[in-house]
Amino acid sequence: MSRSLRRGALAATAIVFSIAALSACGAGMNAQTLEVRPDNAATTVDSIKIQNATVLTQPQAEAEGPAVVSATLFNTGSQPQTLDAITLPGLSAPVKLSAAKGSGSITIPAHGSIIVGGAGNAAAVIEKGEEASKNAGGVQNVVFRFSETGDVNVQAMVLPAKSYFEAYGPSTLPKPSGKPSTEPTGTPSGTPSGSATGQAGEPGNGESGEPDTASDSASASQSAGH
């Protein structure tokens, strides 16, 4: 092999190893960042990082029911922090927080993370979901209040709980209001008023169901001929 060919082969090998090294870095501890949707809000304040902050409303625009705030919360600090409140400035809708186990505060462990929204996770329910729905397709300022970091503001998208977001949306999905009932409200009125008479095969009748008078007349004729 000529010297120029050997140099070309070595260069190609170096490029392959470089790509492999970059791929290994992407699959490391920070690989979860590859799952972050770029159109969702994310911010970092001190040791608190918020990713994928979204306000999720009912799937159908005409449906009535709660909305929720969904987000992933990271704590890079050495001490745990609690999520004390979530507010939506400009709206009167309160946000009810509940831990994953249904009681106690929502705690983000030191050097750990939690998910708000979805089955088995902590929940942030907006009781007046119709207020949040007014900003559907736009953004809503959401304030997360932490025990140590304080208030962290995020501009979150307001989206219906469909497709990718369905699993993180409101756990209670009422049917759209004003939907007509499909159950019948009346009973049929055309019931039969009479009953069948002259059934075939009754005692004293022939198989054709003819009356007894026919056979009696035949017997009388035979008697007159004797």
CSV table of C-alpha atoms in Angstrom, one decimal:
chain,number,residue,atom,x,y,z
A,1,MET,CA,0.0,0.0,0.0
A,2,SER,CA,1.4,3.4,-0.9
A,3,ARG,CA,2.1,6.1,1.7
A,4,SER,CA,-0.8,8.3,0.5
A,5,LEU,CA,-3.3,5.4,0.8
A,6,ARG,CA,-2.1,4.6,4.3
A,7,ARG,CA,-2.5,8.3,5.3
A,8,GLY,CA,-6.1,8.2,3.9
A,9,ALA,CA,-7.0,5.1,5.8
A,10,LEU,CA,-5.6,6.5,9.1
A,11,ALA,CA,-7.6,9.7,8.6
A,12,ALA,CA,-10.8,7.7,7.9
A,13,THR,CA,-10.2,5.6,11.1
A,14,ALA,CA,-9.8,8.7,13.2
A,15,ILE,CA,-13.1,10.1,11.9
A,16,VAL,CA,-14.9,6.9,12.8
A,17,PHE,CA,-13.5,6.9,16.3
A,18,SER,CA,-14.4,10.6,16.8
A,19,ILE,CA,-18.0,9.9,15.8
A,20,ALA,CA,-18.2,6.9,18.1
A,21,ALA,CA,-16.8,9.0,21.0
A,22,LEU,CA,-19.5,11.7,20.4
A,23,SER,CA,-22.2,9.0,20.3
A,24,ALA,CA,-21.0,7.6,23.6
A,25,CYS,CA,-21.2,11.0,25.2
A,26,GLY,CA,-24.7,11.4,24.0
A,27,ALA,CA,-25.7,8.1,25.6
A,28,GLY,CA,-24.2,9.0,28.9
A,29,MET,CA,-25.8,10.6,32.0
A,30,ASN,CA,-27.2,13.5,30.0
A,31,ALA,CA,-28.9,11.3,27.4
A,32,GLN,CA,-32.3,12.2,28.9
A,33,THR,CA,-31.8,15.8,27.5
A,34,LEU,CA,-32.3,14.3,24.0
A,35,GLU,CA,-35.9,13.7,25.0
A,36,VAL,CA,-36.6,17.3,25.8
A,37,ARG,CA,-39.0,18.7,23.3
A,38,PRO,CA,-37.5,22.1,22.0
A,39,ASP,CA,-40.9,23.8,21.9
A,40,ASN,CA,-41.4,23.3,25.7
A,41,ALA,CA,-40.3,25.8,28.4
A,42,ALA,CA,-37.1,25.2,30.3
A,43,THR,CA,-35.2,27.3,32.8
A,44,THR,CA,-32.5,27.1,35.5
A,45,VAL,CA,-32.3,29.1,38.7
A,46,ASP,CA,-29.6,28.3,41.3
A,47,SER,CA,-29.8,24.5,41.9
A,48,ILE,CA,-33.3,24.1,40.4
A,49,LYS,CA,-33.9,23.2,36.7
A,50,ILE,CA,-37.3,23.1,35.2
A,51,GLN,CA,-37.9,21.3,31.9
A,52,ASN,CA,-40.9,20.5,29.7
A,53,ALA,CA,-43.2,22.9,31.6
A,54,THR,CA,-46.6,22.8,30.0
A,55,VAL,CA,-50.2,23.7,30.8
A,56,LEU,CA,-52.4,20.8,29.6
A,57,THR,CA,-56.1,21.4,29.2
A,58,GLN,CA,-59.0,19.0,28.3
A,59,PRO,CA,-58.5,17.2,24.9
A,60,GLN,CA,-61.6,18.7,23.4
A,61,ALA,CA,-62.1,22.5,23.4
A,62,GLU,CA,-65.8,22.2,24.4
A,63,ALA,CA,-65.1,19.8,27.3
A,64,GLU,CA,-65.4,21.0,30.9
A,65,GLY,CA,-63.0,19.8,33.6
A,66,PRO,CA,-59.7,20.5,35.3
A,67,ALA,CA,-56.4,21.4,33.6
A,68,VAL,CA,-52.9,20.5,34.9
A,69,VAL,CA,-49.4,21.8,35.0
A,70,SER,CA,-46.8,19.2,33.8
A,71,ALA,CA,-43.1,19.6,34.2
A,72,THR,CA,-39.8,17.8,35.2
A,73,LEU,CA,-38.0,19.3,38.1
A,74,PHE,CA,-34.3,18.8,38.8
A,75,ASN,CA,-32.4,19.6,42.0
A,76,THR,CA,-28.7,19.7,41.5
A,77,GLY,CA,-28.1,20.9,45.1
A,78,SER,CA,-26.9,19.0,48.1
A,79,GLN,CA,-30.1,19.6,50.0
A,80,PRO,CA,-33.7,18.5,49.2
A,81,GLN,CA,-36.2,21.2,48.3
A,82,THR,CA,-40.0,21.2,48.4
A,83,LEU,CA,-42.3,22.6,45.8
A,84,ASP,CA,-44.5,24.8,47.9
A,85,ALA,CA,-46.8,26.3,45.3
A,86,ILE,CA,-47.6,26.9,41.6
A,87,THR,CA,-49.5,30.0,40.5
A,88,LEU,CA,-50.7,31.3,37.2
A,89,PRO,CA,-50.4,35.1,37.2
A,90,GLY,CA,-53.3,36.8,35.5
A,91,LEU,CA,-55.7,33.9,36.3
A,92,SER,CA,-57.8,33.4,39.4
A,93,ALA,CA,-57.6,29.6,39.0
A,94,PRO,CA,-56.0,28.0,42.0
A,95,VAL,CA,-53.5,25.1,41.5
A,96,LYS,CA,-53.8,22.2,43.9
A,97,LEU,CA,-50.6,20.2,44.6
A,98,SER,CA,-50.4,16.6,45.7
A,99,ALA,CA,-47.5,14.3,46.1
A,100,ALA,CA,-47.1,11.1,44.2
A,101,LYS,CA,-48.4,9.1,47.1
A,102,GLY,CA,-51.3,11.4,47.6
A,103,SER,CA,-50.2,13.0,50.9
A,104,GLY,CA,-47.4,15.2,52.1
A,105,SER,CA,-45.3,17.8,50.3
A,106,ILE,CA,-43.8,17.4,46.8
A,107,THR,CA,-40.1,17.0,47.5
A,108,ILE,CA,-37.3,17.1,45.0
A,109,PRO,CA,-34.4,15.1,46.5
A,110,ALA,CA,-30.8,16.3,46.4
A,111,HIS,CA,-29.1,15.5,43.1
A,112,GLY,CA,-32.4,14.1,42.0
A,113,SER,CA,-35.5,14.8,39.9
A,114,ILE,CA,-39.3,14.3,39.9
A,115,ILE,CA,-42.0,14.5,37.3
A,116,VAL,CA,-45.2,16.5,37.9
A,117,GLY,CA,-48.1,15.1,35.9
A,118,GLY,CA,-49.0,11.6,34.7
A,119,ALA,CA,-50.0,8.4,36.4
A,120,GLY,CA,-48.1,7.6,39.6
A,121,ASN,CA,-46.4,11.1,39.7
A,122,ALA,CA,-46.9,14.2,41.7
A,123,ALA,CA,-49.9,16.3,40.5
A,124,ALA,CA,-50.6,20.1,40.0
A,125,VAL,CA,-54.3,20.4,39.1
A,126,ILE,CA,-55.8,23.6,37.9
A,127,GLU,CA,-59.4,23.4,39.3
A,128,LYS,CA,-60.8,26.0,36.9
A,129,GLY,CA,-59.6,24.4,33.7
A,130,GLU,CA,-61.7,26.7,31.5
A,131,GLU,CA,-59.6,29.7,32.6
A,132,ALA,CA,-56.4,28.0,31.5
A,133,SER,CA,-58.1,27.0,28.2
A,134,LYS,CA,-58.5,30.7,27.2
A,135,ASN,CA,-54.8,30.8,26.4
A,136,ALA,CA,-54.9,27.5,24.3
A,137,GLY,CA,-52.2,27.6,21.7
A,138,GLY,CA,-50.4,30.4,23.4
A,139,VAL,CA,-48.2,30.8,26.5
A,140,GLN,CA,-49.0,31.2,30.1
A,141,ASN,CA,-46.7,32.5,32.8
A,142,VAL,CA,-46.3,29.8,35.5
A,143,VAL,CA,-44.5,30.5,38.8
A,144,PHE,CA,-43.0,27.5,40.7
A,145,ARG,CA,-42.2,28.3,44.3
A,146,PHE,CA,-39.5,26.3,46.0
A,147,SER,CA,-38.6,26.1,49.7
A,148,GLU,CA,-35.0,27.3,49.1
A,149,THR,CA,-34.7,28.8,45.6
A,150,GLY,CA,-38.0,30.8,45.9
A,151,ASP,CA,-40.0,31.7,42.8
A,152,VAL,CA,-39.0,30.5,39.4
A,153,ASN,CA,-40.9,31.9,36.4
A,154,VAL,CA,-41.5,29.9,33.2
A,155,GLN,CA,-43.4,30.8,30.1
A,156,ALA,CA,-45.2,27.5,29.4
A,157,MET,CA,-47.2,26.5,26.4
A,158,VAL,CA,-50.9,25.9,26.8
A,159,LEU,CA,-51.9,22.7,24.9
A,160,PRO,CA,-54.7,20.1,24.9
A,161,ALA,CA,-53.8,16.7,26.4
A,162,LYS,CA,-53.5,14.9,23.1
A,163,SER,CA,-51.0,12.7,21.4
A,164,TYR,CA,-47.6,13.0,23.2
A,165,PHE,CA,-49.2,14.9,26.1
A,166,GLU,CA,-52.1,12.6,26.7
A,167,ALA,CA,-50.4,10.6,29.4
A,168,TYR,CA,-49.6,13.7,31.3
A,169,GLY,CA,-53.0,15.5,31.0
A,170,PRO,CA,-55.9,15.7,33.5
A,171,SER,CA,-56.6,12.3,35.1
A,172,THR,CA,-60.4,13.1,35.0
A,173,LEU,CA,-61.6,13.7,31.5
A,174,PRO,CA,-65.3,14.6,31.6
A,175,LYS,CA,-67.4,14.2,28.4
A,176,PRO,CA,-68.1,17.4,26.5
A,177,SER,CA,-71.0,19.4,27.9
A,178,GLY,CA,-74.3,19.5,26.1
A,179,LYS,CA,-73.8,16.0,24.5
A,180,PRO,CA,-77.2,14.5,23.6
A,181,SER,CA,-78.2,11.4,25.4
A,182,THR,CA,-78.3,8.2,23.3
A,183,GLU,CA,-80.6,6.3,25.7
A,184,PRO,CA,-84.3,5.9,24.7
A,185,THR,CA,-86.7,7.9,26.7
A,186,GLY,CA,-90.0,6.2,25.8
A,187,THR,CA,-91.5,2.7,25.3
A,188,PRO,CA,-93.1,1.2,22.2
A,189,SER,CA,-96.8,1.7,22.0
A,190,GLY,CA,-97.8,-0.8,19.2
A,191,THR,CA,-98.3,-3.9,21.3
A,192,PRO,CA,-100.7,-6.6,20.0
A,193,SER,CA,-104.3,-6.2,21.3
A,194,GLY,CA,-105.7,-9.7,20.4
A,195,SER,CA,-104.7,-13.4,20.6
A,196,ALA,CA,-104.7,-16.1,18.0
A,197,THR,CA,-107.6,-18.6,17.9
A,198,GLY,CA,-108.3,-22.0,16.3
A,199,GLN,CA,-104.8,-23.5,16.9
A,200,ALA,CA,-104.0,-26.6,14.8
A,201,GLY,CA,-103.8,-30.0,16.5
A,202,GLU,CA,-106.4,-29.3,19.3
A,203,PRO,CA,-108.3,-32.4,20.5
A,204,GLY,CA,-111.4,-33.1,18.3
A,205,ASN,CA,-109.8,-31.4,15.2
A,206,GLY,CA,-108.1,-33.0,12.3
A,207,GLU,CA,-104.5,-32.3,11.4
A,208,SER,CA,-105.7,-29.5,9.2
A,209,GLY,CA,-107.4,-27.8,12.0
A,210,GLU,CA,-111.0,-28.1,10.5
A,211,PRO,CA,-113.9,-27.8,12.9
A,212,ASP,CA,-115.7,-30.9,14.3
A,213,THR,CA,-119.0,-30.1,12.4
A,214,ALA,CA,-117.6,-31.4,9.2
A,215,SER,CA,-116.9,-34.9,10.5
A,216,ASP,CA,-120.3,-35.0,12.2
A,217,SER,CA,-122.1,-34.3,8.9
A,218,ALA,CA,-120.2,-37.2,7.2
A,219,SER,CA,-121.2,-39.6,9.9
A,220,ALA,CA,-124.8,-38.6,9.6
A,221,SER,CA,-124.8,-39.3,5.8
A,222,GLN,CA,-123.3,-42.8,6.2
A,223,SER,CA,-126.0,-43.7,8.8
A,224,ALA,CA,-128.8,-42.6,6.4
A,225,GLY,CA,-127.5,-44.9,3.6
A,226,HIS,CA,-127.9,-48.1,5.8
